Amino acid sequence: QAIEEKLAITMAHNKSEIHDNFDIEGFQFEMHSRLTSFSYPGHQHYWESLVKRELNASPFSIAINEKQVTTLPPTLNAVYVFAHIMEHFVEKILLLKQLCDWAVLLHANRDAIDRDALERNLSQLGLLKAYRAMGAWMISKLGLPADDFPLALSETDDRWVELLIQDFIYWIERRRQMQKIEGTAAGIRHSLRTAGIVVRQSFHFFRLAPMEMLCRVPSMAVWSFRKRMME
């Protein structure tokens, strides 16, 4: 409400559980109620506590056009960007630009990331195996310098690379078709399409993030029910 009054705009309440959106001069903005969503409640609780603790302990900012802009500290940001990648990977289709964002972040902060803290937090969030597997993909196929990646990798991580590539190509081929469906689908049809993505990704990549994969469909069902109740 404060934003609507200050900017004289009407915000689109899209019934999403995490954000509303509005347009200003042709640019779309999203106002998020939280940074990212985890399927497993224990992971969400850990994440929220981690963000609160880190921001209170060590506020961080960067200079943009000679102005200091508050943002997440490098180590926490290295977790957050990947958590967002995983959300797209499991249910929304992973895009190359998201991997590029992650690579740029790791390169720019290679000396600022606390590698022990990163590994500990990823483990607590159930994302450590996925982080390493995608890191192996980034290094072997997408040109990320090995020294930029903050965790040690093993042959086990390398074994995921070809499957990740095959999955990425599969979704590139399906993307245009799915966009056509998106243009005409609504309600339950859209929910079923998203559920289909989750089931497929969970089947192929369950071992990378077991609790997140296992809880994703139930959490989607709860979200869909709440959305219907709000309509």
Short mmCIF file of C-alpha atoms in Angstrom, two decimals:
data_model
loop_
_atom_site.label_atom_id
_atom_site.label_comp_id
_atom_site.label_asym_id
_atom_site.label_seq_id
_atom_site.Cartn_x
_atom_site.Cartn_y
_atom_site.Cartn_z
CA GLN A 1 0.00 0.00 0.00
CA ALA A 2 2.84 2.41 0.82
CA ILE A 3 4.41 1.78 -2.60
CA GLU A 4 1.09 2.29 -4.38
CA GLU A 5 0.56 5.63 -2.64
CA LYS A 6 4.14 6.85 -3.08
CA LEU A 7 4.40 5.97 -6.78
CA ALA A 8 0.74 6.49 -7.68
CA ILE A 9 0.48 3.03 -9.20
CA THR A 10 -1.82 0.06 -8.86
CA MET A 11 -0.02 -3.14 -7.98
CA ALA A 12 -1.14 -6.38 -9.63
CA HIS A 13 -1.93 -8.85 -6.89
CA ASN A 14 -1.26 -12.05 -8.82
CA LYS A 15 -2.06 -14.39 -5.93
CA SER A 16 1.55 -15.54 -5.82
CA GLU A 17 2.68 -16.51 -2.36
CA ILE A 18 5.94 -14.56 -2.69
CA HIS A 19 5.48 -11.47 -4.84
CA ASP A 20 3.26 -8.84 -6.45
CA ASN A 21 4.22 -6.88 -9.53
CA PHE A 22 3.74 -3.50 -11.19
CA ASP A 23 4.91 -1.59 -14.28
CA ILE A 24 6.55 1.84 -14.45
CA GLU A 25 7.37 3.36 -17.85
CA GLY A 26 7.49 -0.04 -19.50
CA PHE A 27 9.65 -1.71 -16.85
CA GLN A 28 8.22 -4.51 -14.71
CA PHE A 29 9.05 -4.71 -11.02
CA GLU A 30 8.37 -7.56 -8.59
CA MET A 31 7.94 -6.93 -4.87
CA HIS A 32 8.90 -10.08 -3.00
CA SER A 33 7.79 -10.93 0.51
CA ARG A 34 10.79 -13.24 0.85
CA LEU A 35 13.95 -13.91 -1.13
CA THR A 36 13.30 -17.51 -2.15
CA SER A 37 11.14 -20.50 -1.29
CA PHE A 38 12.23 -23.96 -0.20
CA SER A 39 9.93 -26.98 -0.37
CA TYR A 40 11.04 -28.57 2.89
CA PRO A 41 9.93 -26.42 5.88
CA GLY A 42 13.15 -27.15 7.76
CA HIS A 43 15.18 -25.67 4.92
CA GLN A 44 12.96 -22.59 4.77
CA HIS A 45 13.33 -22.03 8.51
CA TYR A 46 17.12 -22.39 8.31
CA TRP A 47 17.27 -20.00 5.36
CA GLU A 48 15.19 -17.30 7.03
CA SER A 49 17.28 -17.56 10.21
CA LEU A 50 20.50 -17.44 8.19
CA VAL A 51 19.47 -14.31 6.30
CA LYS A 52 18.41 -12.53 9.48
CA ARG A 53 21.61 -13.48 11.29
CA GLU A 54 23.93 -12.53 8.42
CA LEU A 55 22.29 -9.19 7.67
CA ASN A 56 22.31 -8.21 11.33
CA ALA A 57 25.91 -9.31 11.87
CA SER A 58 27.56 -7.89 8.77
CA PRO A 59 25.58 -5.41 6.64
CA PHE A 60 27.04 -5.31 3.14
CA SER A 61 26.80 -2.81 0.29
CA ILE A 62 28.32 -2.17 -3.12
CA ALA A 63 28.80 1.06 -5.06
CA ILE A 64 26.50 1.53 -8.05
CA ASN A 65 26.78 4.87 -9.87
CA GLU A 66 28.61 6.27 -6.84
CA LYS A 67 25.82 5.26 -4.49
CA GLN A 68 26.07 2.57 -1.83
CA VAL A 69 23.40 -0.07 -2.35
CA THR A 70 22.71 -2.63 0.37
CA THR A 71 22.84 -6.23 -0.83
CA LEU A 72 23.57 -9.71 0.46
CA PRO A 73 27.11 -10.48 1.66
CA PRO A 74 29.13 -12.51 -0.90
CA THR A 75 28.89 -15.89 0.86
CA LEU A 76 25.16 -15.59 1.46
CA ASN A 77 24.65 -14.36 -2.10
CA ALA A 78 26.50 -17.42 -3.41
CA VAL A 79 23.87 -19.54 -1.65
CA TYR A 80 20.89 -17.42 -2.66
CA VAL A 81 21.64 -17.25 -6.39
CA PHE A 82 21.98 -21.02 -6.54
CA ALA A 83 18.80 -21.59 -4.51
CA HIS A 84 16.97 -19.54 -7.14
CA ILE A 85 18.62 -21.58 -9.90
CA MET A 86 17.40 -24.78 -8.26
CA GLU A 87 13.85 -23.45 -8.07
CA HIS A 88 13.91 -22.94 -11.84
CA PHE A 89 15.67 -26.24 -12.42
CA VAL A 90 13.03 -28.24 -10.56
CA GLU A 91 9.83 -26.59 -11.74
CA LYS A 92 10.27 -23.58 -14.03
CA ILE A 93 12.93 -24.58 -16.58
CA LEU A 94 16.55 -23.50 -16.18
CA LEU A 95 17.82 -20.72 -18.45
CA LEU A 96 21.37 -20.07 -19.58
CA LYS A 97 21.23 -16.50 -18.26
CA GLN A 98 20.77 -17.82 -14.72
CA LEU A 99 23.90 -19.94 -15.00
CA CYS A 100 25.76 -16.89 -16.34
CA ASP A 101 24.59 -14.83 -13.35
CA TRP A 102 25.95 -17.50 -11.03
CA ALA A 103 29.28 -17.68 -12.89
CA VAL A 104 29.74 -13.90 -12.79
CA LEU A 105 28.95 -13.84 -9.07
CA LEU A 106 31.46 -16.60 -8.29
CA HIS A 107 34.16 -14.93 -10.39
CA ALA A 108 33.64 -11.47 -8.90
CA ASN A 109 33.63 -12.78 -5.32
CA ARG A 110 36.17 -15.62 -5.55
CA ASP A 111 38.32 -14.08 -2.80
CA ALA A 112 35.42 -12.86 -0.64
CA ILE A 113 33.41 -16.09 -0.30
CA ASP A 114 33.91 -18.01 2.94
CA ARG A 115 34.19 -21.50 1.47
CA ASP A 116 33.72 -23.35 4.75
CA ALA A 117 30.59 -21.34 5.59
CA LEU A 118 29.26 -21.83 2.07
CA GLU A 119 29.65 -25.60 2.28
CA ARG A 120 28.08 -25.71 5.74
CA ASN A 121 25.05 -23.67 4.72
CA LEU A 122 24.50 -25.60 1.50
CA SER A 123 24.61 -28.84 3.47
CA GLN A 124 22.02 -27.55 5.94
CA LEU A 125 19.79 -26.51 3.04
CA GLY A 126 20.11 -29.85 1.24
CA LEU A 127 21.76 -28.27 -1.81
CA LEU A 128 25.40 -29.29 -1.48
CA LYS A 129 25.34 -32.20 -3.97
CA ALA A 130 23.42 -30.13 -6.51
CA TYR A 131 25.82 -27.21 -6.10
CA ARG A 132 28.80 -29.41 -6.80
CA ALA A 133 27.19 -31.22 -9.74
CA MET A 134 26.23 -27.99 -11.47
CA GLY A 135 29.64 -26.58 -10.65
CA ALA A 136 31.24 -29.48 -12.50
CA TRP A 137 28.99 -28.71 -15.48
CA MET A 138 29.90 -25.01 -15.37
CA ILE A 139 33.62 -25.78 -15.31
CA SER A 140 33.75 -28.59 -17.87
CA LYS A 141 31.29 -27.24 -20.45
CA LEU A 142 30.47 -23.57 -19.82
CA GLY A 143 33.93 -22.09 -19.32
CA LEU A 144 33.96 -21.24 -15.61
CA PRO A 145 37.61 -21.26 -14.39
CA ALA A 146 38.08 -24.05 -11.87
CA ASP A 147 39.69 -21.64 -9.41
CA ASP A 148 36.52 -19.54 -9.38
CA PHE A 149 34.42 -22.39 -8.03
CA PRO A 150 34.49 -22.30 -4.22
CA LEU A 151 34.13 -26.03 -3.50
CA ALA A 152 36.27 -29.08 -4.20
CA LEU A 153 34.80 -31.42 -6.81
CA SER A 154 35.08 -35.17 -7.29
CA GLU A 155 34.50 -37.79 -9.98
CA THR A 156 31.01 -38.29 -8.54
CA ASP A 157 30.18 -34.67 -9.39
CA ASP A 158 31.58 -35.09 -12.91
CA ARG A 159 29.25 -38.03 -13.55
CA TRP A 160 26.24 -35.69 -13.44
CA VAL A 161 27.49 -33.43 -16.23
CA GLU A 162 26.20 -35.35 -19.26
CA LEU A 163 22.78 -35.89 -17.67
CA LEU A 164 22.52 -32.18 -16.87
CA ILE A 165 23.43 -31.33 -20.47
CA GLN A 166 20.86 -33.75 -21.86
CA ASP A 167 18.22 -32.26 -19.55
CA PHE A 168 19.08 -28.71 -20.60
CA ILE A 169 18.82 -29.59 -24.30
CA TYR A 170 15.52 -31.39 -23.69
CA TRP A 171 13.97 -28.27 -22.17
CA ILE A 172 15.32 -26.03 -24.94
CA GLU A 173 13.46 -28.21 -27.43
CA ARG A 174 10.30 -28.22 -25.32
CA ARG A 175 10.33 -24.54 -24.40
CA ARG A 176 8.65 -23.17 -27.54
CA GLN A 177 5.92 -25.77 -27.38
CA MET A 178 5.31 -25.08 -23.70
CA GLN A 179 5.15 -21.33 -24.30
CA LYS A 180 2.32 -21.92 -26.77
CA ILE A 181 0.50 -23.98 -24.15
CA GLU A 182 1.13 -21.26 -21.59
CA GLY A 183 -0.58 -18.75 -23.82
CA THR A 184 -3.84 -20.69 -23.80
CA ALA A 185 -3.75 -22.68 -20.57
CA ALA A 186 -5.12 -21.54 -17.25
CA GLY A 187 -5.87 -22.82 -13.79
CA ILE A 188 -5.67 -26.54 -13.34
CA ARG A 189 -4.02 -27.13 -16.72
CA HIS A 190 -1.12 -24.85 -15.83
CA SER A 191 -0.75 -26.52 -12.43
CA LEU A 192 -0.65 -29.97 -14.02
CA ARG A 193 1.99 -28.84 -16.51
CA THR A 194 4.19 -27.53 -13.71
CA ALA A 195 3.64 -30.70 -11.70
CA GLY A 196 4.75 -32.70 -14.73
CA ILE A 197 8.02 -30.78 -14.83
CA VAL A 198 8.61 -31.41 -11.12
CA VAL A 199 7.91 -35.14 -11.42
CA ARG A 200 10.31 -35.50 -14.34
CA GLN A 201 13.09 -33.50 -12.69
CA SER A 202 12.62 -35.29 -9.38
CA PHE A 203 12.86 -38.68 -11.07
CA HIS A 204 16.12 -37.85 -12.84
CA PHE A 205 17.81 -35.72 -10.18
CA PHE A 206 16.36 -36.88 -6.86
CA ARG A 207 19.79 -37.69 -5.42
CA LEU A 208 21.02 -34.12 -5.91
CA ALA A 209 18.53 -32.61 -3.44
CA PRO A 210 16.33 -35.38 -1.96
CA MET A 211 14.24 -33.43 0.56
CA GLU A 212 13.59 -30.55 -1.83
CA MET A 213 12.55 -32.92 -4.60
CA LEU A 214 10.42 -35.04 -2.29
CA CYS A 215 8.53 -32.07 -0.84
CA ARG A 216 8.10 -30.03 -4.02
CA VAL A 217 4.86 -31.58 -5.28
CA PRO A 218 3.10 -31.45 -1.86
CA SER A 219 4.19 -27.85 -1.37
CA MET A 220 2.89 -26.98 -4.85
CA ALA A 221 -0.43 -28.62 -4.03
CA VAL A 222 -0.76 -26.50 -0.87
CA TRP A 223 0.16 -23.33 -2.78
CA SER A 224 -2.34 -24.14 -5.56
CA PHE A 225 -5.11 -24.75 -3.01
CA ARG A 226 -4.43 -21.41 -1.28
CA LYS A 227 -4.43 -19.65 -4.65
CA ARG A 228 -7.82 -21.14 -5.56
CA MET A 229 -9.25 -20.10 -2.20
CA MET A 230 -8.16 -16.50 -2.85
CA GLU A 231 -9.86 -16.33 -6.26
#
